[in-house]
CSV table of C-alpha atoms in Angstrom, one decimal:
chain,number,residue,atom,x,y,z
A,1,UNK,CA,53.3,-5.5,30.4
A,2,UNK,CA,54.2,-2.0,29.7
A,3,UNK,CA,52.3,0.8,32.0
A,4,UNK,CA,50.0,3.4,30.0
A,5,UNK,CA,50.9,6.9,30.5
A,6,UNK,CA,48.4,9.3,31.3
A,7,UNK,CA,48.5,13.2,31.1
A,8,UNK,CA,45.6,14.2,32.9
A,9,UNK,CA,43.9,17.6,31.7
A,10,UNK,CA,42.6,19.9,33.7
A,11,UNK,CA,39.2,19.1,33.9
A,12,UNK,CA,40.1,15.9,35.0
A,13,UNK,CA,40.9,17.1,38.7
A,14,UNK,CA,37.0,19.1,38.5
A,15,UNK,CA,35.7,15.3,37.9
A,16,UNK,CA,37.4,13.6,40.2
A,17,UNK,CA,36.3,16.7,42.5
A,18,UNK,CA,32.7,16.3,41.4
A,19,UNK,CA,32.7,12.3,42.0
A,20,UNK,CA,32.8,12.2,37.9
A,21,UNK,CA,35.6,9.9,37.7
A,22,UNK,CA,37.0,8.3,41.0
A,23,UNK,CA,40.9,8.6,41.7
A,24,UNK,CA,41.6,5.2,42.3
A,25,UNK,CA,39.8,4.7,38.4
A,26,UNK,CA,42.9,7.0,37.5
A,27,UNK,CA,45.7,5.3,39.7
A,28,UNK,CA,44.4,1.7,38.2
A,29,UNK,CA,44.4,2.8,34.9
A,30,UNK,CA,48.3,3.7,34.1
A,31,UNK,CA,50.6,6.0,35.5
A,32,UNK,CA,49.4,9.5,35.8
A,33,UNK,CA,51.3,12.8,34.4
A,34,UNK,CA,50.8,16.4,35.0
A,35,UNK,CA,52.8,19.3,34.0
A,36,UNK,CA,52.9,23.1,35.4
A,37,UNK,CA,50.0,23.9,33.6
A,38,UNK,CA,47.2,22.1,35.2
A,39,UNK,CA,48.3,23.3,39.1
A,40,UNK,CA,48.6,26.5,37.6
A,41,UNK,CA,45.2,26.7,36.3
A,42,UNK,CA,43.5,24.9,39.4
A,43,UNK,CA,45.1,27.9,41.4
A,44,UNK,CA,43.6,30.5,38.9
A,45,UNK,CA,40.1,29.1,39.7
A,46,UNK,CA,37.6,31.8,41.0
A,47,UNK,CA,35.6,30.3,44.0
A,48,UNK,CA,38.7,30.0,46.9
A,49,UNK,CA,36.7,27.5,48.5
A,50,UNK,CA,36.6,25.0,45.0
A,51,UNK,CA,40.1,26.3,44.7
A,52,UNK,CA,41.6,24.8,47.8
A,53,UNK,CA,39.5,21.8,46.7
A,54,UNK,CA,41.3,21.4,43.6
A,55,UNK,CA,44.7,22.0,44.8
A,56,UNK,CA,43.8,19.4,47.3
A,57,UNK,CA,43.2,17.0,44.7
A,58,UNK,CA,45.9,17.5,42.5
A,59,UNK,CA,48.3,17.2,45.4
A,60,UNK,CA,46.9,13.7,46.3
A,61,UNK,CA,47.2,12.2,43.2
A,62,UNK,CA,50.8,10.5,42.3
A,63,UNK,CA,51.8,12.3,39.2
A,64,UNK,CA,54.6,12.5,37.5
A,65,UNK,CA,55.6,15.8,36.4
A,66,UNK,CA,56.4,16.3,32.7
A,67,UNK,CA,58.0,19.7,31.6
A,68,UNK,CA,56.6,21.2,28.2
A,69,UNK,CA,57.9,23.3,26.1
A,70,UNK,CA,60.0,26.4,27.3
A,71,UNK,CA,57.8,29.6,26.2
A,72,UNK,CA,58.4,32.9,27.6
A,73,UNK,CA,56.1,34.4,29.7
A,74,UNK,CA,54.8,31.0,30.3
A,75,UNK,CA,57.2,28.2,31.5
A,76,UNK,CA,58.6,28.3,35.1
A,77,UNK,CA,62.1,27.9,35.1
A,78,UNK,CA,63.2,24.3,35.5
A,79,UNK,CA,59.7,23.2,34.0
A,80,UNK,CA,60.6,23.4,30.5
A,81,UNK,CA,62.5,22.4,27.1
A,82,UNK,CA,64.2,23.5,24.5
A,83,UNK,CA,62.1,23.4,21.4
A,84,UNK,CA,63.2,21.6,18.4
A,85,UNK,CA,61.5,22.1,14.9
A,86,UNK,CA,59.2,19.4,15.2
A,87,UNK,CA,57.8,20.1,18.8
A,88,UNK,CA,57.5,23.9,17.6
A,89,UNK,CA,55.6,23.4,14.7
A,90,UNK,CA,53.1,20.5,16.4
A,91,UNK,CA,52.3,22.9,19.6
A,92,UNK,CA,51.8,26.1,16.8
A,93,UNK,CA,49.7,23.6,15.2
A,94,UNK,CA,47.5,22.0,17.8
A,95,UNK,CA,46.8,26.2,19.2
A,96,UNK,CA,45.8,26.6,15.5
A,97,UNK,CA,43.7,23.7,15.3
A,98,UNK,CA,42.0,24.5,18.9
A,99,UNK,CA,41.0,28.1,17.5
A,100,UNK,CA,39.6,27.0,14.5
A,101,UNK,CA,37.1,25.0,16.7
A,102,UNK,CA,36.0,27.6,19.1
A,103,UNK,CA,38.5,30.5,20.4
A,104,UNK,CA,38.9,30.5,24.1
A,105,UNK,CA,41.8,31.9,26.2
A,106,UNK,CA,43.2,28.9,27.3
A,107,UNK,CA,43.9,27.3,23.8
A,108,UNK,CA,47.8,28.0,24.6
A,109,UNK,CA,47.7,26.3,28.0
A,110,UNK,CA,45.8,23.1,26.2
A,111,UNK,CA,47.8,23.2,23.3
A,112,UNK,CA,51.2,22.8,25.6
A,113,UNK,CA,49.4,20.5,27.7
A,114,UNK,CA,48.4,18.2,24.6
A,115,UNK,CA,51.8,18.8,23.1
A,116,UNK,CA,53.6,17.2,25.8
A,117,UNK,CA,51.3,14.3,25.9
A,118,UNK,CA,51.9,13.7,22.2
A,119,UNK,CA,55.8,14.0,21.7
A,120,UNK,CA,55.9,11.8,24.9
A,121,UNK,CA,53.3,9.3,23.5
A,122,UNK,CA,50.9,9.3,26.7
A,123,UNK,CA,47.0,9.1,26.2
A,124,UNK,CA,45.1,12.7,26.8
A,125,UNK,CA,42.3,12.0,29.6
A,126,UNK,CA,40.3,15.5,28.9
A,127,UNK,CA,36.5,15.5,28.9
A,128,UNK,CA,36.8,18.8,26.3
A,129,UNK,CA,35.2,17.2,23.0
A,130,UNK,CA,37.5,20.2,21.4
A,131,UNK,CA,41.1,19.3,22.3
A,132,UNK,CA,40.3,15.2,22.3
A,133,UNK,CA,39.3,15.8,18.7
A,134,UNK,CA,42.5,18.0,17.8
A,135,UNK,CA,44.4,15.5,19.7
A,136,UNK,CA,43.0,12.5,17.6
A,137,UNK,CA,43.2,14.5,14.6
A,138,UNK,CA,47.3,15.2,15.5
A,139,UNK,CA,48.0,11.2,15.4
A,140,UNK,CA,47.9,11.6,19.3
A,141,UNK,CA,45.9,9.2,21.9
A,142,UNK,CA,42.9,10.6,23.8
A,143,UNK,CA,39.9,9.1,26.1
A,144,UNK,CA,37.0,10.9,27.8
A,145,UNK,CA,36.6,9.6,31.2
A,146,UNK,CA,33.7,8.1,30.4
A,147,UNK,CA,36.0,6.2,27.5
A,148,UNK,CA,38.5,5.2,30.4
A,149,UNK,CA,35.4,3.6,32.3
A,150,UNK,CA,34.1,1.8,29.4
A,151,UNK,CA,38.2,0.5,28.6
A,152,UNK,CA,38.8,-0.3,32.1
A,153,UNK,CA,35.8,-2.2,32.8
A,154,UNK,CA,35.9,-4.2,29.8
């Protein structure tokens, strides 16, 4: 039986923070995948306390790290790869879909997030109806949490 991969958005760690979605729902329901993107984010959130809750969170989980794409001014060194035509034209694509939904400043950080999770052929956990739907719409794999629930328990 081959283990479902899982790259877990960012709002995935607020749920399981917020008792949305319980961690061990996550651990039992493949193996779970982050990449820099999702700590970095966690650690750009406001309220220090919910901050340090996150972080928390995220560093209790067993993920695998997964590097994306190697952008400039955005990749870590060591957390990235080389591009190749295809990858290029699939993250410029996903950013472009995500902006014709609704503009937000994070559409980059989801785009490399759902990027990864597509060339690598892991299932998007995000509970953003935007990116699920670009996702979808990409020929990629993508569940809600409340999805994963309903899968898991049937």
């Amino acid at each position: 039986m081959t283990t479902v991969k899982l790259m877990l958005d960012t709002n995935i760690f607020n749920r399981v923070l917020d008792g949305k979605i319980n961690s061990n729902e996550l651990t039992e329901a493949g193996q779970l995948f982050a990449t820099h993107v999702q700590i970095r984010e966690l650690k750009n959130t406001p309220d220090q306390e919910r901050r340090d809750a996150l972080v928390k969170v995220f560093q209790k989980l067993p993920l695998h790290d997964s590097p994306t794409l190697w952008i400039l001014g955005e990749t870590p060194l060591g957390s990235g790869i080389l591009s190749d035509e295809k990858s290029g034209k699939l993250i410029s694509r996903i950013q472009i879909e995500l902006d014709s939904l609704k503009k937000r400043d994070n559409n980059h950080l989801d785009s490399m997030i759902s990027e990864v999770a597509i060339r690598e052929k892991m299932v998007l956990v995000t509970d953003d109806n935007y990116l699920r739907q670009v996702v979808l719409k990409l020929g990629g794999a993508a569940l809600s949490t409340v999805e994963l629930k309903i899968i898991r328990r049937s």
